[in-house]
Short mmCIF file of C-alpha atoms in Angstrom, two decimals:
data_model
loop_
_atom_site.label_atom_id
_atom_site.label_comp_id
_atom_site.label_asym_id
_atom_site.label_seq_id
_atom_site.Cartn_x
_atom_site.Cartn_y
_atom_site.Cartn_z
CA MET C 260 0.10 -0.15 0.03
CA ALA C 261 1.27 3.49 -0.82
CA PRO C 262 2.36 5.63 2.13
CA GLU C 263 -0.14 8.40 3.23
CA HIS C 264 0.72 11.55 2.21
CA ARG C 265 -0.14 13.82 5.27
CA LEU C 266 -1.44 17.25 4.31
CA VAL C 267 -0.08 20.50 6.42
CA SER C 268 -2.77 22.46 7.85
CA THR C 269 -3.75 25.68 5.89
CA PRO C 270 -5.46 28.78 6.79
CA PRO C 271 -9.01 28.60 6.88
CA GLY C 272 -10.81 28.87 3.41
CA GLN C 273 -7.46 29.03 1.51
CA LEU C 274 -6.56 26.27 -0.96
CA ASP C 275 -2.35 26.15 -0.63
CA ILE C 276 -1.49 25.06 -3.62
CA SER C 277 2.24 24.86 -2.73
CA ARG C 278 1.05 22.13 -0.70
CA VAL C 279 0.03 19.95 -3.65
CA GLY C 280 2.00 17.79 -6.34
CA PRO C 281 3.37 19.85 -9.13
CA ARG C 282 0.73 18.53 -11.65
CA LEU C 283 -2.19 19.63 -9.58
CA ARG C 284 -0.48 22.75 -8.78
CA ALA C 285 0.01 23.65 -12.50
CA ALA C 286 -3.64 22.60 -13.14
CA LEU C 287 -4.71 24.86 -10.35
CA GLN C 288 -2.71 27.82 -11.16
CA SER C 289 -4.42 27.45 -14.76
CA LEU C 290 -7.96 27.36 -13.11
CA ASP C 291 -7.05 30.46 -11.21
CA GLY C 292 -6.39 32.45 -14.20
CA THR C 293 -9.32 31.17 -16.25
CA VAL C 294 -11.67 31.85 -13.68
CA ALA C 295 -10.27 35.57 -12.73
CA GLY C 296 -10.54 35.97 -16.47
CA GLN C 297 -14.14 34.73 -16.78
CA LYS C 298 -15.55 36.93 -13.66
CA ASP C 299 -13.90 39.87 -15.50
CA ALA C 300 -15.37 39.19 -18.74
CA ILE C 301 -18.88 38.69 -16.91
CA GLU C 302 -18.52 42.09 -15.44
CA LYS C 303 -17.80 43.92 -18.47
CA ILE C 304 -20.40 42.09 -20.30
CA ARG C 305 -23.22 42.41 -17.96
CA GLN C 306 -22.45 46.29 -17.96
CA ALA C 307 -22.97 46.33 -21.43
CA ALA C 308 -25.79 44.05 -21.57
CA SER C 309 -27.87 46.29 -19.69
CA ALA C 310 -28.53 48.37 -22.82
CA SER C 311 -28.11 45.65 -25.23
CA GLY C 312 -30.32 42.79 -26.73
CA ALA C 313 -30.60 39.25 -26.61
CA GLY C 314 -26.86 37.95 -28.11
CA GLU C 315 -25.37 40.09 -25.49
CA GLN C 316 -27.46 38.48 -23.11
CA LYS C 317 -26.61 35.23 -24.13
CA ALA C 318 -22.90 36.04 -23.94
CA VAL C 319 -23.25 36.82 -20.29
CA ALA C 320 -24.92 33.68 -19.67
CA ALA C 321 -22.07 31.73 -21.37
CA ALA C 322 -19.16 33.52 -19.62
CA ARG C 323 -21.39 32.87 -16.19
CA ALA C 324 -21.57 29.16 -16.95
CA SER C 325 -18.13 28.73 -18.09
CA ALA C 326 -16.71 30.51 -14.45
CA VAL C 327 -18.93 28.00 -12.71
CA ILE C 328 -17.74 25.06 -14.32
CA GLY C 329 -14.15 26.26 -13.67
CA ILE C 330 -15.05 26.98 -10.00
CA ALA C 331 -16.60 23.51 -9.69
CA ALA C 332 -13.34 22.21 -11.11
CA ARG C 333 -11.13 23.89 -8.09
CA LEU C 334 -13.70 22.79 -5.61
CA SER C 335 -13.31 19.08 -6.85
CA ALA C 336 -9.40 19.39 -6.59
CA ALA C 337 -9.49 20.68 -3.17
CA LEU C 338 -11.74 17.79 -2.39
CA ASP C 339 -9.06 15.29 -3.55
CA SER C 340 -6.53 17.10 -1.78
CA GLY C 341 -8.35 17.25 1.72
CA LEU C 342 -8.08 20.94 2.02
CA PRO C 343 -10.50 23.60 3.14
CA PHE C 344 -12.55 25.14 0.20
CA ALA C 345 -14.14 28.27 1.69
CA ALA C 346 -12.18 30.71 -0.59
CA ASP C 347 -13.17 28.46 -3.92
CA LEU C 348 -16.76 28.19 -2.90
CA ASN C 349 -16.68 32.13 -2.11
CA LEU C 350 -16.25 32.86 -5.74
CA LEU C 351 -19.62 31.44 -6.83
CA THR C 352 -21.23 34.35 -4.53
CA PRO C 353 -21.04 37.26 -7.29
CA LEU C 354 -22.01 34.48 -10.22
CA ILE C 355 -25.26 33.32 -8.12
CA GLN C 356 -26.73 36.51 -9.47
CA ILE C 357 -28.28 36.18 -13.08
CA ASP C 358 -28.90 39.85 -13.53
CA GLY C 359 -30.13 42.97 -11.30
CA LYS C 360 -33.26 41.40 -10.32
CA ALA C 361 -33.09 37.75 -10.21
CA SER C 362 -30.67 35.07 -8.62
CA ASP C 363 -29.87 31.52 -9.60
CA ALA C 364 -31.95 29.48 -7.05
CA LYS C 365 -30.35 26.12 -7.82
CA LEU C 366 -26.90 27.46 -7.39
CA THR C 367 -27.82 28.99 -4.24
CA GLU C 368 -29.04 25.87 -2.70
CA LEU C 369 -26.07 23.86 -3.89
CA SER C 370 -23.60 26.48 -2.46
CA ASN C 371 -25.37 26.45 0.68
CA ALA C 372 -25.33 22.76 1.03
CA LEU C 373 -21.25 22.88 0.64
CA ARG C 374 -20.91 25.61 3.14
CA PRO C 375 -21.00 23.76 6.33
CA LEU C 376 -18.11 21.76 5.15
CA ALA C 377 -16.09 24.55 3.49
CA GLU C 378 -13.79 25.82 6.36
CA LYS C 379 -12.57 22.76 7.40
CA GLY C 380 -12.85 20.72 4.19
CA VAL C 381 -13.36 17.05 3.90
CA ASP C 382 -11.04 14.04 4.19
CA SER C 383 -9.51 12.90 0.90
CA ARG C 384 -9.95 9.43 -0.53
CA ALA C 385 -6.13 8.70 0.00
CA THR C 386 -6.67 9.51 3.64
CA LEU C 387 -9.62 7.68 4.23
CA ALA C 388 -8.16 4.56 2.52
CA ALA C 389 -4.78 4.80 4.40
CA GLU C 390 -6.97 4.96 7.75
CA PHE C 391 -9.24 1.92 6.87
CA PRO C 392 -7.14 -1.02 7.71
CA VAL C 393 -6.70 -0.10 11.44
CA VAL C 394 -10.68 0.95 11.29
CA ALA C 395 -11.13 -2.64 9.72
CA LYS C 396 -8.84 -4.77 12.38
CA ALA C 397 -11.01 -2.86 15.28
CA ALA C 398 -14.23 -3.65 13.79
CA LEU C 399 -13.46 -7.41 13.06
CA ALA C 400 -12.10 -7.56 16.92
CA ASP C 401 -15.26 -5.87 18.06
CA ASP C 402 -17.31 -8.45 15.71
CA LEU C 403 -15.31 -11.39 17.41
CA ALA C 404 -15.26 -10.27 21.04
CA ASP C 405 -18.80 -11.83 22.14
CA ASP C 406 -19.49 -13.53 25.54
CA SER C 407 -17.10 -16.26 25.38
CA PHE C 408 -13.89 -15.99 26.97
CA GLY C 409 -12.39 -18.16 23.76
CA GLU C 410 -13.87 -15.62 21.24
CA ARG C 411 -12.63 -12.28 23.63
CA LEU C 412 -9.31 -13.48 23.68
CA LEU C 413 -9.39 -14.07 19.98
CA GLY C 414 -10.94 -10.71 19.60
CA LYS C 415 -8.33 -9.10 21.36
CA LEU C 416 -5.73 -10.97 19.42
CA LYS C 417 -7.19 -9.65 16.05
CA GLY C 418 -7.24 -6.13 17.52
CA LEU C 419 -3.22 -6.51 17.95
CA VAL C 420 -2.12 -8.28 14.79
CA SER C 421 -3.64 -8.58 11.13
CA LEU C 422 -5.01 -11.93 10.94
CA ARG C 423 -7.77 -10.88 8.80
CA ARG C 424 -8.21 -11.72 4.82
CA VAL C 425 -8.13 -9.12 2.18
CA GLY C 426 -8.89 -8.76 -1.15
CA ALA C 427 -12.04 -8.46 -3.54
CA ASP C 428 -12.33 -12.09 -4.11
CA VAL C 429 -13.18 -12.81 -0.27
CA GLN C 430 -16.50 -14.14 -0.53
CA GLY C 431 -19.52 -14.31 1.84
CA ASN C 432 -21.51 -11.85 3.95
CA SER C 433 -19.32 -12.21 7.06
CA VAL C 434 -17.92 -9.16 8.64
CA GLU C 435 -14.18 -10.25 7.83
CA ALA C 436 -15.57 -10.51 4.11
CA LYS C 437 -17.25 -7.39 3.82
CA LEU C 438 -14.47 -5.37 5.43
CA ALA C 439 -11.70 -7.31 2.77
CA ARG C 440 -14.22 -6.10 -0.12
CA ALA C 441 -14.34 -2.61 1.13
CA GLU C 442 -10.61 -2.26 1.45
CA ALA C 443 -10.09 -3.60 -1.98
CA ALA C 444 -12.73 -1.13 -3.13
CA LEU C 445 -10.83 1.68 -1.57
CA ASP C 446 -7.79 0.37 -3.05
CA GLY C 447 -9.51 0.60 -6.75
CA GLY C 448 -10.66 4.30 -5.79
CA ASP C 449 -14.36 3.04 -5.26
CA LEU C 450 -15.01 4.82 -1.99
CA ALA C 451 -18.94 4.58 -2.85
CA LYS C 452 -18.73 0.71 -2.88
CA ALA C 453 -16.64 0.86 0.30
CA VAL C 454 -19.30 3.07 2.32
CA ALA C 455 -22.17 0.89 0.95
CA LEU C 456 -20.12 -2.27 2.38
CA VAL C 457 -19.37 -0.62 5.80
CA LYS C 458 -22.96 0.53 6.13
CA SER C 459 -24.24 -3.04 5.83
CA LEU C 460 -22.07 -4.38 8.96
CA PRO C 461 -23.76 -5.68 12.13
CA ALA C 462 -24.25 -3.49 15.33
CA PRO C 463 -20.90 -4.84 16.98
CA ALA C 464 -18.61 -3.82 14.09
CA ALA C 465 -20.53 -0.93 13.26
CA ARG C 466 -19.26 0.98 16.42
CA ALA C 467 -15.64 0.66 15.27
CA THR C 468 -16.32 1.95 12.12
CA SER C 469 -19.04 5.05 12.69
CA ALA C 470 -16.34 7.71 12.75
CA TRP C 471 -14.85 6.76 9.67
CA LEU C 472 -18.11 6.14 8.26
CA ALA C 473 -19.07 9.65 8.78
CA ARG C 474 -16.13 11.14 7.15
CA ALA C 475 -16.50 9.06 4.29
CA GLU C 476 -19.89 9.74 3.68
CA ALA C 477 -19.14 13.61 4.27
CA HIS C 478 -16.79 13.31 1.29
CA LEU C 479 -19.61 11.61 -0.81
CA GLY C 480 -21.77 14.00 -0.15
CA ALA C 481 -19.57 16.75 -0.97
CA GLN C 482 -18.40 15.29 -4.08
CA ARG C 483 -21.89 14.76 -5.23
CA THR C 484 -23.12 18.38 -4.81
CA ILE C 485 -19.79 19.52 -6.89
CA ASP C 486 -20.76 16.99 -9.55
CA GLN C 487 -24.35 18.72 -9.37
CA ILE C 488 -23.00 22.40 -9.77
CA ALA C 489 -20.79 21.49 -12.55
CA ALA C 490 -23.73 19.51 -14.16
CA HIS C 491 -25.83 22.84 -13.62
CA ALA C 492 -23.17 24.82 -15.13
CA VAL C 493 -23.09 22.63 -18.28
CA SER C 494 -26.56 22.76 -18.66
CA LEU C 495 -26.81 26.87 -18.31
CA LEU C 496 -23.86 26.73 -20.89
CA GLY C 497 -26.06 24.67 -23.43
CA ALA C 498 -28.92 26.94 -23.03
CA ALA C 499 -26.76 30.04 -23.83
CA ARG C 500 -25.93 28.78 -27.12
#
């Protein structure tokens, strides 16, 4: 398993691109320029559109939609890095306004849904995957620790050493099998599948996974919302053409 890359804390609401890899840093810097340019274009076109016709109004709508798409990409990059994204989310605020009289209700709703998570960010998929083996070992130990002395002893042993099976080919509905398939799903980048398997665990094992599960579901929820922002912007862009 690849080593976990720990991220140094960043001031709330800021995506510090100096702390991410060079390829991601270059992409984010490109997005910075794109978003800034699009916002400048929106303001210039908006000023002219007040006294212009349908063609200029479509130009305003297209520029606005393109800027939202760029911001959605920045939000997704912040999510992948496990960093706060309040500053990126704030870029949406001037773009929620459609004109001087109306605002985009859908974009407002989606932006508000992300707001509670923006200041601190959410755990990245890489962090969730790196932490899962310890969580799985504890869950398996709790599942084995029933009322018999032998099972309690075995549960303690399995909490100390890794005796569980791993891999996507571990069949069955036992806690061990589900944990094995969940870990394989994480290794393959499928967080949603891993979450579904962990949610199906019985109560004794679920206690050990509850905190991890809450953080994983926060990541998935944020990603779904960002995907909806991007899809909404694409639909707006199509309507403007």
